[in-house]
Short mmCIF file of C-alpha atoms in Angstrom, two decimals:
data_model
loop_
_atom_site.label_atom_id
_atom_site.label_comp_id
_atom_site.label_asym_id
_atom_site.label_seq_id
_atom_site.Cartn_x
_atom_site.Cartn_y
_atom_site.Cartn_z
CA UNK D 1 71.10 47.26 166.62
CA UNK D 2 71.34 44.57 169.40
CA UNK D 3 67.78 43.32 168.96
CA UNK D 4 68.09 43.16 165.12
CA UNK D 5 71.40 41.23 165.25
CA UNK D 6 70.86 38.91 168.00
CA UNK D 7 67.12 37.89 167.56
CA UNK D 8 67.91 35.28 164.71
CA UNK D 9 70.61 33.89 166.97
CA UNK D 10 68.26 33.48 169.78
CA UNK D 11 65.56 31.86 167.52
CA UNK D 12 68.06 29.50 166.18
CA UNK D 13 69.30 28.57 169.56
CA UNK D 14 65.67 27.85 170.68
CA UNK D 15 65.19 25.62 167.79
CA UNK D 16 68.41 23.76 168.72
CA UNK D 17 67.37 23.22 172.21
CA UNK D 18 63.97 21.78 171.08
CA UNK D 19 65.41 19.39 168.44
CA UNK D 20 64.41 15.84 168.78
CA UNK D 21 66.53 14.18 166.07
CA UNK D 22 70.19 14.79 165.07
CA UNK D 23 68.90 16.04 161.75
CA UNK D 24 66.80 18.72 163.30
CA UNK D 25 69.76 19.65 165.68
CA UNK D 26 72.21 19.91 162.56
CA UNK D 27 69.87 22.04 160.60
CA UNK D 28 69.21 24.42 163.61
CA UNK D 29 72.88 24.65 164.46
CA UNK D 30 73.80 25.43 160.87
CA UNK D 31 71.40 28.38 160.89
CA UNK D 32 72.85 29.67 164.21
CA UNK D 33 76.29 29.61 162.84
CA UNK D 34 75.18 31.60 159.83
CA UNK D 35 73.21 34.02 161.92
CA UNK D 36 76.25 34.46 164.40
CA UNK D 37 78.37 35.49 161.41
CA UNK D 38 75.95 38.27 160.41
CA UNK D 39 75.51 39.33 164.24
CA UNK D 40 79.28 39.54 164.72
CA UNK D 41 79.63 41.77 161.44
CA UNK D 42 76.85 44.01 162.78
CA UNK D 43 78.45 44.29 166.16
CA UNK D 44 81.82 44.95 164.71
CA UNK D 45 80.40 47.67 162.42
CA UNK D 46 78.43 49.57 164.98
CA UNK D 47 79.70 52.25 167.38
CA UNK D 48 79.02 51.25 170.84
CA UNK D 49 78.00 53.79 173.45
CA UNK D 50 80.20 54.94 176.02
CA UNK D 51 80.66 52.10 178.60
CA UNK D 52 79.48 49.13 176.42
CA UNK D 53 82.39 48.99 174.09
CA UNK D 54 84.20 46.17 176.05
CA UNK D 55 81.06 44.16 176.44
CA UNK D 56 80.30 44.64 172.58
CA UNK D 57 83.80 43.12 171.82
CA UNK D 58 83.36 40.32 174.38
CA UNK D 59 79.86 39.47 172.91
CA UNK D 60 81.37 39.39 169.37
CA UNK D 61 84.32 37.19 170.32
CA UNK D 62 82.28 34.84 172.39
CA UNK D 63 79.72 34.49 169.65
CA UNK D 64 82.47 33.78 167.09
CA UNK D 65 83.91 30.97 169.64
CA UNK D 66 80.24 29.44 170.06
CA UNK D 67 79.93 29.28 166.12
CA UNK D 68 83.31 27.44 166.06
CA UNK D 69 82.15 24.92 168.77
CA UNK D 70 78.89 24.48 167.17
CA UNK D 71 80.57 23.52 163.78
CA UNK D 72 82.86 21.11 165.45
CA UNK D 73 80.08 19.50 167.37
CA UNK D 74 78.13 18.91 164.09
CA UNK D 75 81.09 17.15 162.75
CA UNK D 76 81.28 14.98 165.72
CA UNK D 77 77.55 14.06 165.27
CA UNK D 78 78.16 13.25 161.57
CA UNK D 79 81.03 10.93 162.52
CA UNK D 80 79.09 9.24 165.25
CA UNK D 81 81.37 10.49 167.93
CA UNK D 82 78.16 11.98 169.45
CA UNK D 83 75.10 9.98 168.71
CA UNK D 84 71.97 11.63 170.48
CA UNK D 85 70.43 15.06 170.68
CA UNK D 86 70.90 14.92 174.55
CA UNK D 87 74.46 14.52 174.61
CA UNK D 88 75.42 16.82 171.80
CA UNK D 89 73.45 19.71 173.55
CA UNK D 90 75.04 18.82 176.60
CA UNK D 91 78.46 19.21 175.11
CA UNK D 92 77.54 22.53 173.52
CA UNK D 93 75.99 24.08 176.69
CA UNK D 94 79.12 22.85 178.73
CA UNK D 95 81.61 24.43 176.29
CA UNK D 96 83.63 27.62 176.92
CA UNK D 97 81.87 29.39 174.06
CA UNK D 98 78.34 29.31 175.55
CA UNK D 99 79.76 30.36 179.11
CA UNK D 100 81.60 33.31 177.43
CA UNK D 101 78.37 34.39 175.74
CA UNK D 102 76.38 34.29 179.02
CA UNK D 103 79.02 36.53 180.61
CA UNK D 104 79.15 39.00 177.72
CA UNK D 105 75.42 39.22 177.95
CA UNK D 106 75.46 39.99 181.76
CA UNK D 107 77.89 42.72 181.02
CA UNK D 108 75.57 44.42 178.38
CA UNK D 109 72.81 43.92 180.68
CA UNK D 110 74.74 45.46 183.72
CA UNK D 111 75.46 48.55 181.22
CA UNK D 112 71.72 49.01 180.78
CA UNK D 113 71.23 47.22 177.49
CA UNK D 114 68.81 44.51 176.66
CA UNK D 115 70.59 42.08 174.25
CA UNK D 116 67.62 40.24 173.07
CA UNK D 117 69.48 36.90 173.22
CA UNK D 118 68.70 34.35 176.09
CA UNK D 119 70.97 31.34 176.59
CA UNK D 120 68.81 28.38 176.58
CA UNK D 121 68.79 25.89 179.31
CA UNK D 122 70.46 22.72 177.89
CA UNK D 123 70.96 19.33 179.35
CA UNK D 124 73.84 18.72 181.70
CA UNK D 125 76.60 16.09 180.81
CA UNK D 126 76.70 12.91 182.49
CA UNK D 127 79.24 12.66 185.29
CA UNK D 128 80.25 9.24 183.98
CA UNK D 129 79.24 6.86 181.16
CA UNK D 130 76.22 4.87 181.67
CA UNK D 131 76.05 1.19 181.36
CA UNK D 132 73.97 -2.00 182.03
CA UNK D 133 74.70 -5.37 183.58
CA UNK D 134 76.08 -7.82 181.28
CA UNK D 135 73.42 -10.06 179.85
CA UNK D 136 70.56 -7.69 180.54
CA UNK D 137 67.78 -8.04 177.89
CA UNK D 138 67.16 -4.60 176.38
CA UNK D 139 64.35 -5.95 174.64
CA UNK D 140 62.57 -9.42 175.71
CA UNK D 141 61.10 -11.12 172.75
CA UNK D 142 59.77 -13.77 174.85
CA UNK D 143 61.03 -17.43 174.94
CA UNK D 144 59.68 -20.84 174.11
CA UNK D 145 61.91 -21.68 171.17
CA UNK D 146 64.71 -24.17 170.87
CA UNK D 147 67.43 -21.68 169.71
CA UNK D 148 70.19 -20.25 171.92
CA UNK D 149 72.31 -17.11 171.26
CA UNK D 150 75.76 -16.38 172.62
CA UNK D 151 77.43 -13.02 172.28
CA UNK D 152 81.25 -13.19 172.78
CA UNK D 153 82.41 -9.61 173.51
CA UNK D 154 85.76 -10.73 175.32
CA UNK D 155 87.98 -8.83 173.07
CA UNK D 156 85.57 -6.24 171.97
CA UNK D 157 86.77 -2.61 172.23
CA UNK D 158 83.37 -1.31 173.79
CA UNK D 159 79.99 -2.41 175.06
CA UNK D 160 77.59 -3.96 172.59
CA UNK D 161 74.02 -4.61 172.08
CA UNK D 162 72.99 -7.43 169.70
CA UNK D 163 69.62 -7.38 168.26
CA UNK D 164 67.63 -10.08 166.45
CA UNK D 165 65.19 -8.40 164.07
CA UNK D 166 62.30 -9.46 161.76
CA UNK D 167 60.90 -7.30 159.13
CA UNK D 168 62.97 -4.29 160.26
CA UNK D 169 61.76 -4.35 163.74
CA UNK D 170 63.63 -5.60 166.89
CA UNK D 171 62.49 -8.88 168.54
CA UNK D 172 65.20 -9.51 171.01
CA UNK D 173 68.23 -7.62 172.09
CA UNK D 174 70.84 -8.45 174.71
CA UNK D 175 73.49 -6.31 176.42
CA UNK D 176 77.13 -7.66 176.16
CA UNK D 177 79.48 -5.63 178.28
CA UNK D 178 83.23 -5.19 177.15
CA UNK D 179 85.29 -8.11 178.20
CA UNK D 180 82.36 -10.53 178.65
CA UNK D 181 79.82 -12.88 177.01
CA UNK D 182 76.12 -13.14 177.14
CA UNK D 183 73.81 -15.92 176.49
CA UNK D 184 69.98 -16.06 175.60
CA UNK D 185 68.17 -19.45 175.99
CA UNK D 186 64.84 -20.29 174.31
CA UNK D 187 65.06 -17.76 171.31
CA UNK D 188 61.54 -18.08 169.60
CA UNK D 189 61.89 -20.27 166.46
CA UNK D 190 62.36 -18.25 163.14
CA UNK D 191 64.79 -16.55 160.80
CA UNK D 192 66.23 -13.24 162.05
CA UNK D 193 68.47 -10.45 160.79
CA UNK D 194 71.33 -9.76 163.15
CA UNK D 195 72.48 -6.28 164.14
CA UNK D 196 75.18 -4.98 166.50
CA UNK D 197 75.58 -1.71 168.08
CA UNK D 198 78.70 -0.89 170.12
CA UNK D 199 79.64 2.37 171.71
CA UNK D 200 79.92 4.31 175.15
CA UNK D 201 77.36 5.59 177.60
CA UNK D 202 74.06 3.63 177.19
CA UNK D 203 70.93 5.80 177.34
CA UNK D 204 68.10 3.48 178.42
CA UNK D 205 65.45 6.07 177.47
CA UNK D 206 66.86 6.60 173.95
CA UNK D 207 67.81 2.90 173.65
CA UNK D 208 71.28 3.75 172.25
CA UNK D 209 74.88 4.52 172.92
CA UNK D 210 75.37 8.13 173.13
CA UNK D 211 79.05 8.29 172.04
CA UNK D 212 81.28 6.45 169.62
CA UNK D 213 78.18 4.58 168.18
CA UNK D 214 78.76 1.84 165.50
CA UNK D 215 76.17 -0.32 163.76
CA UNK D 216 76.83 -3.79 161.90
CA UNK D 217 74.50 -5.77 160.23
CA UNK D 218 75.37 -9.56 159.28
CA UNK D 219 74.71 -10.09 155.56
CA UNK D 220 72.69 -13.38 155.98
CA UNK D 221 69.57 -14.28 157.96
CA UNK D 222 69.98 -16.68 160.83
CA UNK D 223 67.58 -19.44 161.77
CA UNK D 224 66.84 -20.23 165.32
CA UNK D 225 67.33 -23.18 166.06
CA UNK D 226 70.18 -23.77 163.66
CA UNK D 227 70.68 -26.68 161.27
CA UNK D 228 71.92 -28.68 164.22
CA UNK D 229 69.04 -27.90 166.46
CA UNK D 230 70.90 -25.51 168.62
CA UNK D 231 71.90 -21.87 168.48
CA UNK D 232 74.48 -19.37 167.26
CA UNK D 233 77.57 -17.68 168.58
CA UNK D 234 78.60 -14.26 167.52
CA UNK D 235 82.25 -13.25 168.37
CA UNK D 236 82.31 -9.53 168.20
CA UNK D 237 86.18 -9.36 167.98
CA UNK D 238 87.84 -12.93 168.25
CA UNK D 239 91.43 -13.39 168.97
CA UNK D 240 93.67 -14.16 166.29
CA UNK D 241 95.05 -17.63 165.67
CA UNK D 242 94.01 -21.14 164.60
CA UNK D 243 90.33 -21.86 165.22
CA UNK D 244 89.08 -18.30 165.36
CA UNK D 245 86.09 -17.46 163.31
CA UNK D 246 83.77 -14.50 163.09
CA UNK D 247 80.93 -13.74 160.84
CA UNK D 248 81.55 -10.83 158.56
CA UNK D 249 79.44 -7.98 159.46
CA UNK D 250 78.79 -4.80 157.30
CA UNK D 251 79.07 -1.36 158.68
CA UNK D 252 75.65 0.46 158.29
CA UNK D 253 74.32 4.03 159.35
CA UNK D 254 71.74 2.74 161.68
CA UNK D 255 69.81 -0.32 162.93
CA UNK D 256 66.41 -0.98 164.30
CA UNK D 257 65.91 0.49 167.92
CA UNK D 258 66.60 -2.35 170.54
#
């Protein structure tokens, strides 16, 4: 009974651990939640052998908790509170549900039963949010032009990466830390789309923020150099009052990878 009930959960958790996109992760965890429901019903309906009833109950309760945590996590991914597979899996692995499942499985093993479910090895949470130094070029598109770019993030709510893109591909990206401004000189001549990504915990390998990520696209193309032979300034959150200006950006679901 244990093997039949828990094998689909084991397979689903394996697929979640191997996911490379948030879509794959969402699909895998949705399947895990459904299979946990069936497994819990089987566990509750079964007559546990002597010495295993407490472990059976603990396993059913811990699986139920894990399914609830998985559902909440998928909601956080959907609403961009969690933005990468790695950080989402780390959150799931560090939750009380997964720990309780591990404990219940150990109880069953100690009682002489092989549950047929192995808790996968998942990434560990970061000790603290990662960041870059202000003004670092996340993508260096080369110099040689007459244009300049200034990103003012003095009043912004979070760190930001502004990207100049052509034909849907990033050309140059600069990191603007919260409370600071960053400048790029010598932007190659041309017309660019402008995207801004903001968030917390910059993952340099994934080239994106892992938490509270937001993406903005400015509706117009910007020519470098501009009509006056210079550059552009983007104030991500200007102070209110006379003389304050800001290009209106539109929230989008994604942006070219910086």
